[in-house]
Amino acid sequence: PSITRGVTVEIPKVTWEDIGGLKELKKKLQQAVEWPIKHSDAFSRMGISPVRGILLHGPPGCSKTTLSKAVAHAAQASFFSLSGAELYSMYVGEGEALLRNTFQRARLAAPSILFFDEADVVAAKRGDASSNSATVGERLLSTLLTEMDGLEEAKGILVLAATNRPYAIDAALMRPGRFDLVLYVPPPDLEARYEILNVHTRNMKLGNDVNLRRVAEDTELFTGAELEGLCREAGIVALRENISATVVCDCHFQVVRNSLNPALTKEDID
Ligand code: ATP
């Protein structure tokens, strides 16, 4: 961590190579994010206003958080993270205060990425929430709108919001200058699953009988998070068998694979 004007900040270590699949998406993010942060002077010279917010949507466990960290790493930007659910559960006024404070810290530490997880909890369409808590959500949303609009003068800050319920996001947030870009982060297809399995077995010694292509074929509907879990569990099964084991074999992957049921359904993929 480095210290910028009294604020302790961290640049994530995650790189694009740590994320399997999603080639096109990575390219889009690179263009939208790295350029304006790295060349903010060139952008203002040309009179182009950079993207201020990006909404990432898609099923859980498919790398929205990891992508946001990779964006921050690539741009060598400080990473701040907020959870909509956490803000929502705070005492009256505390959530708004934390929201304002986090934007303020991000401004001080710019270039910054502010990652806003479970954004729909705070940014839900007005009037959608249940009656007794509607005001909490509305106040948080209005604070968020004010802060997003305040980013106009702040160079080098980008808000990345994540949700698996994009339809629930209030339309006011989707206007230009707020979340200018909406990107879908899909569950991994066959090739992506193969790449993800490669990422998460990088530091593992695999037996000659392990065929990650076959494992990828056999894990339709698995999310990135579930594939990561599968690799870890396979290693644990190998150790449980023999605590001095050095190699993870196909049988270990098989045992774990057969004990798991993916959380996604066919509908999530279509
Ligand atoms: P949530 O909506 O639940 O917050 P998310 O979409 O933000 O989920 P992440 O938190 O980024 O997902 O991913 C969870 C874990 O799964 C991470 O530890 C990450 O390493 C792994 N993972 C997910 N997708 C990939 C991927 N494409 N490549 C490599 N690892 C992945």
PDB file of C-alpha atoms and ligand atoms in Angstrom:
ATOM      1  CA  PRO A   1       0.000   0.000   0.000  1.00  0.00           C
ATOM      2  CA  SER A   2       1.102   3.530  -0.657  1.00  0.00           C
ATOM      3  CA  ILE A   3       0.081   6.668   1.161  1.00  0.00           C
ATOM      4  CA  THR A   4      -1.414   9.507  -0.823  1.00  0.00           C
ATOM      5  CA  ARG A   5      -2.158  12.653   1.099  1.00  0.00           C
ATOM      6  CA  GLY A   6      -2.903  10.763   4.252  1.00  0.00           C
ATOM      7  CA  VAL A   7      -5.086   8.139   2.603  1.00  0.00           C
ATOM      8  CA  THR A   8      -3.833   4.569   2.557  1.00  0.00           C
ATOM      9  CA  VAL A   9      -4.547   3.043  -0.777  1.00  0.00           C
ATOM     10  CA  GLU A  10      -3.855  -0.186  -2.497  1.00  0.00           C
ATOM     11  CA  ILE A  11      -3.331  -0.999  -6.148  1.00  0.00           C
ATOM     12  CA  PRO A  12      -4.627  -4.534  -6.728  1.00  0.00           C
ATOM     13  CA  LYS A  13      -2.231  -7.174  -7.990  1.00  0.00           C
ATOM     14  CA  VAL A  14      -4.739  -8.958 -10.223  1.00  0.00           C
ATOM     15  CA  THR A  15      -3.810  -8.806 -13.906  1.00  0.00           C
ATOM     16  CA  TRP A  16      -5.747  -9.515 -17.118  1.00  0.00           C
ATOM     17  CA  GLU A  17      -3.901 -12.848 -17.328  1.00  0.00           C
ATOM     18  CA  ASP A  18      -5.486 -13.954 -14.056  1.00  0.00           C
ATOM     19  CA  ILE A  19      -8.873 -13.882 -15.729  1.00  0.00           C
ATOM     20  CA  GLY A  20      -9.810 -16.708 -18.101  1.00  0.00           C
ATOM     21  CA  GLY A  21     -11.942 -15.974 -21.181  1.00  0.00           C
ATOM     22  CA  LEU A  22     -13.776 -12.659 -21.721  1.00  0.00           C
ATOM     23  CA  LYS A  23     -11.342 -11.418 -24.389  1.00  0.00           C
ATOM     24  CA  GLU A  24     -13.692  -8.893 -25.976  1.00  0.00           C
ATOM     25  CA  LEU A  25     -14.848  -7.590 -22.630  1.00  0.00           C
ATOM     26  CA  LYS A  26     -11.290  -7.091 -21.438  1.00  0.00           C
ATOM     27  CA  LYS A  27     -10.544  -5.123 -24.605  1.00  0.00           C
ATOM     28  CA  LYS A  28     -13.583  -2.896 -24.115  1.00  0.00           C
ATOM     29  CA  LEU A  29     -12.630  -2.223 -20.525  1.00  0.00           C
ATOM     30  CA  GLN A  30      -9.066  -1.449 -21.489  1.00  0.00           C
ATOM     31  CA  GLN A  31     -10.206   1.102 -24.017  1.00  0.00           C
ATOM     32  CA  ALA A  32     -12.781   2.676 -21.757  1.00  0.00           C
ATOM     33  CA  VAL A  33     -10.628   2.792 -18.678  1.00  0.00           C
ATOM     34  CA  GLU A  34      -6.915   2.717 -19.195  1.00  0.00           C
ATOM     35  CA  TRP A  35      -6.863   5.349 -21.894  1.00  0.00           C
ATOM     36  CA  PRO A  36      -8.674   8.159 -20.109  1.00  0.00           C
ATOM     37  CA  ILE A  37      -6.757   7.498 -16.887  1.00  0.00           C
ATOM     38  CA  LYS A  38      -3.364   7.170 -18.515  1.00  0.00           C
ATOM     39  CA  HIS A  39      -3.926   9.985 -21.000  1.00  0.00           C
ATOM     40  CA  SER A  40      -6.320  12.285 -19.191  1.00  0.00           C
ATOM     41  CA  ASP A  41      -4.551  15.363 -20.563  1.00  0.00           C
ATOM     42  CA  ALA A  42      -4.933  14.153 -24.119  1.00  0.00           C
ATOM     43  CA  PHE A  43      -8.615  13.580 -23.514  1.00  0.00           C
ATOM     44  CA  SER A  44      -9.202  17.070 -22.211  1.00  0.00           C
ATOM     45  CA  ARG A  45      -7.120  18.516 -25.049  1.00  0.00           C
ATOM     46  CA  MET A  46      -9.443  16.800 -27.499  1.00  0.00           C
ATOM     47  CA  GLY A  47     -12.516  17.827 -25.573  1.00  0.00           C
ATOM     48  CA  ILE A  48     -13.619  14.231 -24.964  1.00  0.00           C
ATOM     49  CA  SER A  49     -15.076  13.459 -21.597  1.00  0.00           C
ATOM     50  CA  PRO A  50     -14.034  10.022 -20.393  1.00  0.00           C
ATOM     51  CA  VAL A  51     -16.469   7.397 -19.208  1.00  0.00           C
ATOM     52  CA  ARG A  52     -17.354   8.069 -15.581  1.00  0.00           C
ATOM     53  CA  GLY A  53     -19.203   4.922 -14.689  1.00  0.00           C
ATOM     54  CA  ILE A  54     -19.489   1.388 -15.996  1.00  0.00           C
ATOM     55  CA  LEU A  55     -22.149  -1.060 -14.970  1.00  0.00           C
ATOM     56  CA  LEU A  56     -21.072  -4.692 -15.045  1.00  0.00           C
ATOM     57  CA  HIS A  57     -23.913  -7.152 -14.896  1.00  0.00           C
ATOM     58  CA  GLY A  58     -24.149 -10.892 -14.963  1.00  0.00           C
ATOM     59  CA  PRO A  59     -24.516 -13.916 -12.684  1.00  0.00           C
ATOM     60  CA  PRO A  60     -22.559 -14.089  -9.419  1.00  0.00           C
ATOM     61  CA  GLY A  61     -19.100 -15.627  -9.356  1.00  0.00           C
ATOM     62  CA  CYS A  62     -18.252 -14.742 -12.946  1.00  0.00           C
ATOM     63  CA  SER A  63     -15.514 -12.216 -12.206  1.00  0.00           C
ATOM     64  CA  LYS A  64     -17.115  -8.772 -11.987  1.00  0.00           C
ATOM     65  CA  THR A  65     -15.026  -7.985  -8.907  1.00  0.00           C
ATOM     66  CA  THR A  66     -11.882  -9.564 -10.327  1.00  0.00           C
ATOM     67  CA  LEU A  67     -12.255  -7.643 -13.603  1.00  0.00           C
ATOM     68  CA  SER A  68     -12.599  -4.382 -11.698  1.00  0.00           C
ATOM     69  CA  LYS A  69      -9.414  -5.127  -9.803  1.00  0.00           C
ATOM     70  CA  ALA A  70      -7.611  -5.963 -13.044  1.00  0.00           C
ATOM     71  CA  VAL A  71      -8.775  -2.636 -14.452  1.00  0.00           C
ATOM     72  CA  ALA A  72      -7.307  -0.865 -11.430  1.00  0.00           C
ATOM     73  CA  HIS A  73      -4.062  -2.800 -11.749  1.00  0.00           C
ATOM     74  CA  ALA A  74      -3.731  -2.045 -15.452  1.00  0.00           C
ATOM     75  CA  ALA A  75      -4.312   1.653 -14.864  1.00  0.00           C
ATOM     76  CA  GLN A  76      -2.170   1.606 -11.709  1.00  0.00           C
ATOM     77  CA  ALA A  77      -5.132   3.106  -9.926  1.00  0.00           C
ATOM     78  CA  SER A  78      -6.084   2.864  -6.272  1.00  0.00           C
ATOM     79  CA  PHE A  79      -8.966   0.538  -5.584  1.00  0.00           C
ATOM     80  CA  PHE A  80     -11.855   1.422  -3.293  1.00  0.00           C
ATOM     81  CA  SER A  81     -14.709  -0.903  -2.720  1.00  0.00           C
ATOM     82  CA  LEU A  82     -18.210  -0.429  -1.373  1.00  0.00           C
ATOM     83  CA  SER A  83     -21.053  -2.870  -0.971  1.00  0.00           C
ATOM     84  CA  GLY A  84     -24.612  -1.772  -1.615  1.00  0.00           C
ATOM     85  CA  ALA A  85     -25.945  -4.292   0.878  1.00  0.00           C
ATOM     86  CA  GLU A  86     -23.570  -3.073   3.559  1.00  0.00           C
ATOM     87  CA  LEU A  87     -24.507   0.578   3.044  1.00  0.00           C
ATOM     88  CA  TYR A  88     -28.145  -0.359   3.128  1.00  0.00           C
ATOM     89  CA  SER A  89     -27.857  -2.140   6.447  1.00  0.00           C
ATOM     90  CA  MET A  90     -26.215   0.761   8.269  1.00  0.00           C
ATOM     91  CA  TYR A  91     -27.877   3.153  10.662  1.00  0.00           C
ATOM     92  CA  VAL A  92     -29.720   6.083   9.144  1.00  0.00           C
ATOM     93  CA  GLY A  93     -27.232   8.581   7.787  1.00  0.00           C
ATOM     94  CA  GLU A  94     -24.200   6.345   8.224  1.00  0.00           C
ATOM     95  CA  GLY A  95     -24.512   4.776   4.788  1.00  0.00           C
ATOM     96  CA  GLU A  96     -24.671   8.181   3.089  1.00  0.00           C
ATOM     97  CA  ALA A  97     -21.699   9.357   5.123  1.00  0.00           C
ATOM     98  CA  LEU A  98     -19.614   6.323   4.156  1.00  0.00           C
ATOM     99  CA  LEU A  99     -20.606   6.762   0.514  1.00  0.00           C
ATOM    100  CA  ARG A 100     -19.544  10.434   0.501  1.00  0.00           C
ATOM    101  CA  ASN A 101     -16.389   9.645   2.428  1.00  0.00           C
ATOM    102  CA  THR A 102     -15.361   6.890   0.019  1.00  0.00           C
ATOM    103  CA  PHE A 103     -15.835   9.171  -3.006  1.00  0.00           C
ATOM    104  CA  GLN A 104     -13.793  11.796  -1.206  1.00  0.00           C
ATOM    105  CA  ARG A 105     -10.963   9.351  -0.487  1.00  0.00           C
ATOM    106  CA  ALA A 106     -11.056   8.158  -4.096  1.00  0.00           C
ATOM    107  CA  ARG A 107     -10.745  11.768  -5.282  1.00  0.00           C
ATOM    108  CA  LEU A 108      -7.733  12.333  -3.052  1.00  0.00           C
ATOM    109  CA  ALA A 109      -6.017   9.169  -4.224  1.00  0.00           C
ATOM    110  CA  ALA A 110      -6.794   9.585  -7.958  1.00  0.00           C
ATOM    111  CA  PRO A 111      -6.293   7.833 -10.282  1.00  0.00           C
ATOM    112  CA  SER A 112      -8.846   5.610  -8.586  1.00  0.00           C
ATOM    113  CA  ILE A 113     -11.347   2.925  -9.297  1.00  0.00           C
ATOM    114  CA  LEU A 114     -14.343   2.885  -7.033  1.00  0.00           C
ATOM    115  CA  PHE A 115     -15.946  -0.535  -7.113  1.00  0.00           C
ATOM    116  CA  PHE A 116     -19.542  -0.670  -6.048  1.00  0.00           C
ATOM    117  CA  ASP A 117     -20.747  -4.229  -5.485  1.00  0.00           C
ATOM    118  CA  GLU A 118     -24.438  -5.183  -5.247  1.00  0.00           C
ATOM    119  CA  ALA A 119     -25.254  -1.782  -6.661  1.00  0.00           C
ATOM    120  CA  ASP A 120     -28.903  -2.659  -7.187  1.00  0.00           C
ATOM    121  CA  VAL A 121     -29.511  -2.692  -3.444  1.00  0.00           C
ATOM    122  CA  VAL A 122     -28.801   1.032  -3.319  1.00  0.00           C
ATOM    123  CA  ALA A 123     -29.584   2.006  -6.869  1.00  0.00           C
ATOM    124  CA  ALA A 124     -32.937   0.249  -7.086  1.00  0.00           C
ATOM    125  CA  LYS A 125     -35.682   1.996  -8.979  1.00  0.00           C
ATOM    126  CA  ARG A 126     -37.361   4.492  -6.732  1.00  0.00           C
ATOM    127  CA  GLY A 127     -40.518   3.112  -5.270  1.00  0.00           C
ATOM    128  CA  ASP A 128     -39.386  -0.491  -5.781  1.00  0.00           C
ATOM    129  CA  ALA A 129     -38.203  -1.147  -2.269  1.00  0.00           C
ATOM    130  CA  SER A 130     -40.569  -2.231   0.470  1.00  0.00           C
ATOM    131  CA  SER A 131     -42.461   0.663   2.010  1.00  0.00           C
ATOM    132  CA  ASN A 132     -40.792   0.990   5.412  1.00  0.00           C
ATOM    133  CA  SER A 133     -37.252   0.964   4.050  1.00  0.00           C
ATOM    134  CA  ALA A 134     -37.848   2.917   0.839  1.00  0.00           C
ATOM    135  CA  THR A 135     -36.451   6.094   2.312  1.00  0.00           C
ATOM    136  CA  VAL A 136     -33.105   4.475   3.160  1.00  0.00           C
ATOM    137  CA  GLY A 137     -32.618   3.379  -0.436  1.00  0.00           C
ATOM    138  CA  GLU A 138     -33.830   6.697  -1.813  1.00  0.00           C
ATOM    139  CA  ARG A 139     -31.442   8.701   0.300  1.00  0.00           C
ATOM    140  CA  LEU A 140     -28.515   6.518  -0.633  1.00  0.00           C
ATOM    141  CA  LEU A 141     -29.470   6.728  -4.293  1.00  0.00           C
ATOM    142  CA  SER A 142     -29.692  10.486  -4.213  1.00  0.00           C
ATOM    143  CA  THR A 143     -26.294  10.691  -2.494  1.00  0.00           C
ATOM    144  CA  LEU A 144     -24.864   8.389  -5.153  1.00  0.00           C
ATOM    145  CA  LEU A 145     -26.328  10.555  -7.937  1.00  0.00           C
ATOM    146  CA  THR A 146     -24.849  13.688  -6.378  1.00  0.00           C
ATOM    147  CA  GLU A 147     -21.434  12.049  -6.049  1.00  0.00           C
ATOM    148  CA  MET A 148     -21.514  10.695  -9.609  1.00  0.00           C
ATOM    149  CA  ASP A 149     -22.353  14.171 -10.924  1.00  0.00           C
ATOM    150  CA  GLY A 150     -19.542  15.620  -8.828  1.00  0.00           C
ATOM    151  CA  LEU A 151     -17.076  13.444 -10.709  1.00  0.00           C
ATOM    152  CA  GLU A 152     -17.279  15.851 -13.628  1.00  0.00           C
ATOM    153  CA  GLU A 153     -14.497  17.966 -12.225  1.00  0.00           C
ATOM    154  CA  ALA A 154     -12.594  15.053 -10.719  1.00  0.00           C
ATOM    155  CA  LYS A 155     -10.168  13.587 -13.193  1.00  0.00           C
ATOM    156  CA  GLY A 156      -9.051  10.005 -13.033  1.00  0.00           C
ATOM    157  CA  ILE A 157     -11.885   8.471 -11.052  1.00  0.00           C
ATOM    158  CA  LEU A 158     -14.058   5.790 -12.466  1.00  0.00           C
ATOM    159  CA  VAL A 159     -16.946   4.030 -10.789  1.00  0.00           C
ATOM    160  CA  LEU A 160     -17.448   0.372 -11.635  1.00  0.00           C
ATOM    161  CA  ALA A 161     -20.726  -0.974 -10.355  1.00  0.00           C
ATOM    162  CA  ALA A 162     -21.698  -4.628 -10.290  1.00  0.00           C
ATOM    163  CA  THR A 163     -25.120  -6.204 -10.166  1.00  0.00           C
ATOM    164  CA  ASN A 164     -26.917  -9.346 -11.140  1.00  0.00           C
ATOM    165  CA  ARG A 165     -30.193  -7.437 -11.415  1.00  0.00           C
ATOM    166  CA  PRO A 166     -29.501  -4.719 -14.019  1.00  0.00           C
ATOM    167  CA  TYR A 167     -33.221  -4.242 -14.712  1.00  0.00           C
ATOM    168  CA  ALA A 168     -33.657  -3.100 -11.106  1.00  0.00           C
ATOM    169  CA  ILE A 169     -31.284  -0.143 -11.462  1.00  0.00           C
ATOM    170  CA  ASP A 170     -32.915   3.276 -11.419  1.00  0.00           C
ATOM    171  CA  ALA A 171     -33.027   4.917 -14.861  1.00  0.00           C
ATOM    172  CA  ALA A 172     -31.553   8.135 -13.456  1.00  0.00           C
ATOM    173  CA  LEU A 173     -28.227   6.330 -13.007  1.00  0.00           C
ATOM    174  CA  MET A 174     -28.133   5.220 -16.618  1.00  0.00           C
ATOM    175  CA  ARG A 175     -28.006   8.735 -18.087  1.00  0.00           C
ATOM    176  CA  PRO A 176     -24.853   9.806 -19.944  1.00  0.00           C
ATOM    177  CA  GLY A 177     -22.256  11.048 -17.506  1.00  0.00           C
ATOM    178  CA  ARG A 178     -23.311   8.527 -14.903  1.00  0.00           C
ATOM    179  CA  PHE A 179     -23.110   4.878 -15.968  1.00  0.00           C
ATOM    180  CA  ASP A 180     -22.217   5.550 -19.603  1.00  0.00           C
ATOM    181  CA  LEU A 181     -21.336   1.978 -20.388  1.00  0.00           C
ATOM    182  CA  VAL A 182     -23.219  -1.196 -19.551  1.00  0.00           C
ATOM    183  CA  LEU A 183     -21.342  -4.444 -20.039  1.00  0.00           C
ATOM    184  CA  TYR A 184     -22.569  -7.986 -19.642  1.00  0.00           C
ATOM    185  CA  VAL A 185     -20.188 -10.400 -17.938  1.00  0.00           C
ATOM    186  CA  PRO A 186     -21.360 -13.823 -19.110  1.00  0.00           C
ATOM    187  CA  PRO A 187     -20.819 -17.214 -17.489  1.00  0.00           C
ATOM    188  CA  PRO A 188     -17.792 -18.950 -19.002  1.00  0.00           C
ATOM    189  CA  ASP A 189     -18.169 -20.943 -22.223  1.00  0.00           C
ATOM    190  CA  LEU A 190     -16.062 -24.035 -22.950  1.00  0.00           C
ATOM    191  CA  GLU A 191     -12.925 -22.132 -23.976  1.00  0.00           C
ATOM    192  CA  ALA A 192     -13.224 -19.749 -21.035  1.00  0.00           C
ATOM    193  CA  ARG A 193     -13.658 -22.640 -18.595  1.00  0.00           C
ATOM    194  CA  TYR A 194     -10.507 -24.214 -19.982  1.00  0.00           C
ATOM    195  CA  GLU A 195      -8.618 -20.953 -19.481  1.00  0.00           C
ATOM    196  CA  ILE A 196     -10.001 -20.501 -15.965  1.00  0.00           C
ATOM    197  CA  LEU A 197      -8.944 -24.041 -15.025  1.00  0.00           C
ATOM    198  CA  ASN A 198      -5.485 -23.222 -16.340  1.00  0.00           C
ATOM    199  CA  VAL A 199      -5.324 -20.054 -14.244  1.00  0.00           C
ATOM    200  CA  HIS A 200      -6.262 -21.863 -11.061  1.00  0.00           C
ATOM    201  CA  THR A 201      -3.929 -24.823 -11.567  1.00  0.00           C
ATOM    202  CA  ARG A 202      -0.955 -22.631 -12.466  1.00  0.00           C
ATOM    203  CA  ASN A 203       0.791 -23.366  -9.187  1.00  0.00           C
ATOM    204  CA  MET A 204      -0.296 -26.990  -8.998  1.00  0.00           C
ATOM    205  CA  LYS A 205       1.590 -30.007 -10.196  1.00  0.00           C
ATOM    206  CA  LEU A 206      -0.854 -31.980 -12.302  1.00  0.00           C
ATOM    207  CA  GLY A 207      -0.630 -35.701 -12.973  1.00  0.00           C
ATOM    208  CA  ASN A 208      -0.090 -36.835 -16.569  1.00  0.00           C
ATOM    209  CA  ASP A 209      -3.627 -38.168 -16.655  1.00  0.00           C
ATOM    210  CA  VAL A 210      -5.199 -34.766 -16.043  1.00  0.00           C
ATOM    211  CA  ASN A 211      -6.814 -33.350 -19.158  1.00  0.00           C
ATOM    212  CA  LEU A 212      -8.119 -29.874 -18.394  1.00  0.00           C
ATOM    213  CA  ARG A 213      -9.990 -29.761 -21.725  1.00  0.00           C
ATOM    214  CA  ARG A 214     -12.004 -32.727 -20.592  1.00  0.00           C
ATOM    215  CA  VAL A 215     -12.615 -31.154 -17.196  1.00  0.00           C
ATOM    216  CA  ALA A 216     -13.814 -28.005 -19.013  1.00  0.00           C
ATOM    217  CA  GLU A 217     -16.198 -30.106 -21.113  1.00  0.00           C
ATOM    218  CA  ASP A 218     -17.490 -31.755 -18.003  1.00  0.00           C
ATOM    219  CA  THR A 219     -18.217 -28.492 -16.150  1.00  0.00           C
ATOM    220  CA  GLU A 220     -20.932 -26.855 -18.216  1.00  0.00           C
ATOM    221  CA  LEU A 221     -22.843 -24.250 -16.169  1.00  0.00           C
ATOM    222  CA  PHE A 222     -19.989 -23.846 -13.685  1.00  0.00           C
ATOM    223  CA  THR A 223     -19.068 -20.271 -12.799  1.00  0.00           C
ATOM    224  CA  GLY A 224     -15.487 -19.041 -12.523  1.00  0.00           C
ATOM    225  CA  ALA A 225     -15.814 -19.126  -8.750  1.00  0.00           C
ATOM    226  CA  GLU A 226     -17.003 -22.735  -8.842  1.00  0.00           C
ATOM    227  CA  LEU A 227     -14.137 -23.737 -11.143  1.00  0.00           C
ATOM    228  CA  GLU A 228     -11.682 -22.114  -8.765  1.00  0.00           C
ATOM    229  CA  GLY A 229     -13.283 -24.088  -5.929  1.00  0.00           C
ATOM    230  CA  LEU A 230     -13.059 -27.298  -7.941  1.00  0.00           C
ATOM    231  CA  CYS A 231      -9.294 -26.883  -8.420  1.00  0.00           C
ATOM    232  CA  ARG A 232      -8.718 -26.089  -4.764  1.00  0.00           C
ATOM    233  CA  GLU A 233     -10.859 -29.003  -3.589  1.00  0.00           C
ATOM    234  CA  ALA A 234      -9.076 -31.411  -5.944  1.00  0.00           C
ATOM    235  CA  GLY A 235      -5.821 -30.401  -4.273  1.00  0.00           C
ATOM    236  CA  ILE A 236      -7.328 -30.958  -0.841  1.00  0.00           C
ATOM    237  CA  VAL A 237      -8.653 -34.399  -1.791  1.00  0.00           C
ATOM    238  CA  ALA A 238      -5.163 -35.356  -2.969  1.00  0.00           C
ATOM    239  CA  LEU A 239      -3.727 -34.232   0.373  1.00  0.00           C
ATOM    240  CA  ARG A 240      -6.419 -36.003   2.332  1.00  0.00           C
ATOM    241  CA  GLU A 241      -5.428 -39.202   0.559  1.00  0.00           C
ATOM    242  CA  ASN A 242      -1.774 -38.657   1.312  1.00  0.00           C
ATOM    243  CA  ILE A 243      -0.513 -35.633   3.181  1.00  0.00           C
ATOM    244  CA  SER A 244       2.879 -35.889   1.452  1.00  0.00           C
ATOM    245  CA  ALA A 245       1.306 -35.931  -2.040  1.00  0.00           C
ATOM    246  CA  THR A 246       2.845 -33.571  -4.590  1.00  0.00           C
ATOM    247  CA  VAL A 247       0.627 -34.235  -7.599  1.00  0.00           C
ATOM    248  CA  VAL A 248      -3.085 -33.746  -8.242  1.00  0.00           C
ATOM    249  CA  CYS A 249      -4.498 -36.513 -10.447  1.00  0.00           C
ATOM    250  CA  ASP A 250      -7.512 -36.885 -12.680  1.00  0.00           C
ATOM    251  CA  CYS A 251      -9.302 -39.007 -10.069  1.00  0.00           C
ATOM    252  CA  HIS A 252      -9.171 -36.093  -7.623  1.00  0.00           C
ATOM    253  CA  PHE A 253     -10.812 -33.769 -10.132  1.00  0.00           C
ATOM    254  CA  GLN A 254     -13.400 -36.458 -10.879  1.00  0.00           C
ATOM    255  CA  VAL A 255     -14.328 -37.030  -7.244  1.00  0.00           C
ATOM    256  CA  VAL A 256     -14.829 -33.330  -6.634  1.00  0.00           C
ATOM    257  CA  ARG A 257     -16.619 -32.723  -9.946  1.00  0.00           C
ATOM    258  CA  ASN A 258     -19.118 -35.462  -9.148  1.00  0.00           C
ATOM    259  CA  SER A 259     -19.848 -34.020  -5.746  1.00  0.00           C
ATOM    260  CA  LEU A 260     -20.741 -30.578  -7.103  1.00  0.00           C
ATOM    261  CA  ASN A 261     -23.867 -29.163  -8.656  1.00  0.00           C
ATOM    262  CA  PRO A 262     -23.493 -25.864 -10.503  1.00  0.00           C
ATOM    263  CA  ALA A 263     -25.598 -22.961  -9.267  1.00  0.00           C
ATOM    264  CA  LEU A 264     -26.344 -21.654 -12.761  1.00  0.00           C
ATOM    265  CA  THR A 265     -29.132 -23.006 -14.903  1.00  0.00           C
ATOM    266  CA  LYS A 266     -29.557 -23.191 -18.691  1.00  0.00           C
ATOM    267  CA  GLU A 267     -31.604 -19.980 -18.570  1.00  0.00           C
ATOM    268  CA  ASP A 268     -28.589 -18.078 -17.215  1.00  0.00           C
ATOM    269  CA  ILE A 269     -26.673 -18.958 -20.347  1.00  0.00           C
ATOM    270  CA  ASP A 270     -29.303 -18.110 -23.004  1.00  0.00           C
TER     271      ASP A 270
HETATM  272  P1  ATP B   1     -20.299 -11.670  -7.099  1.00  0.00           P
HETATM  273  O1  ATP B   1     -21.384 -11.166  -7.999  1.00  0.00           O
HETATM  274  O2  ATP B   1     -20.699 -12.870  -6.282  1.00  0.00           O
HETATM  275  O3  ATP B   1     -19.618 -10.609  -6.301  1.00  0.00           O
HETATM  276  P2  ATP B   1     -18.275 -11.654  -9.105  1.00  0.00           P
HETATM  277  O4  ATP B   1     -18.916 -11.733 -10.459  1.00  0.00           O
HETATM  278  O5  ATP B   1     -17.812 -10.327  -8.657  1.00  0.00           O
HETATM  279  O6  ATP B   1     -19.204 -12.322  -8.047  1.00  0.00           O
HETATM  280  P3  ATP B   1     -15.635 -12.555  -8.501  1.00  0.00           P
HETATM  281  O7  ATP B   1     -15.752 -12.209  -7.061  1.00  0.00           O
HETATM  282  O8  ATP B   1     -14.803 -11.683  -9.349  1.00  0.00           O
HETATM  283  O9  ATP B   1     -17.069 -12.689  -9.119  1.00  0.00           O
HETATM  284  O10 ATP B   1     -15.114 -14.037  -8.674  1.00  0.00           O
HETATM  285  C1  ATP B   1     -15.142 -14.963  -7.625  1.00  0.00           C
HETATM  286  C2  ATP B   1     -13.920 -15.861  -7.699  1.00  0.00           C
HETATM  287  O11 ATP B   1     -13.958 -16.661  -8.854  1.00  0.00           O
HETATM  288  C3  ATP B   1     -12.634 -15.076  -7.749  1.00  0.00           C
HETATM  289  O12 ATP B   1     -11.835 -15.501  -6.693  1.00  0.00           O
HETATM  290  C4  ATP B   1     -11.980 -15.423  -9.077  1.00  0.00           C
HETATM  291  O13 ATP B   1     -10.664 -15.812  -8.878  1.00  0.00           O
HETATM  292  C5  ATP B   1     -12.778 -16.593  -9.602  1.00  0.00           C
HETATM  293  N1  ATP B   1     -13.137 -16.334 -11.013  1.00  0.00           N
HETATM  294  C6  ATP B   1     -14.338 -15.955 -11.488  1.00  0.00           C
HETATM  295  N2  ATP B   1     -14.302 -15.786 -12.826  1.00  0.00           N
HETATM  296  C7  ATP B   1     -13.032 -16.059 -13.204  1.00  0.00           C
HETATM  297  C8  ATP B   1     -12.337 -16.034 -14.452  1.00  0.00           C
HETATM  298  N3  ATP B   1     -12.964 -15.709 -15.598  1.00  0.00           N
HETATM  299  N4  ATP B   1     -11.026 -16.370 -14.454  1.00  0.00           N
HETATM  300  C9  ATP B   1     -10.389 -16.704 -13.312  1.00  0.00           C
HETATM  301  N5  ATP B   1     -10.976 -16.723 -12.102  1.00  0.00           N
HETATM  302  C10 ATP B   1     -12.284 -16.412 -12.043  1.00  0.00           C
END
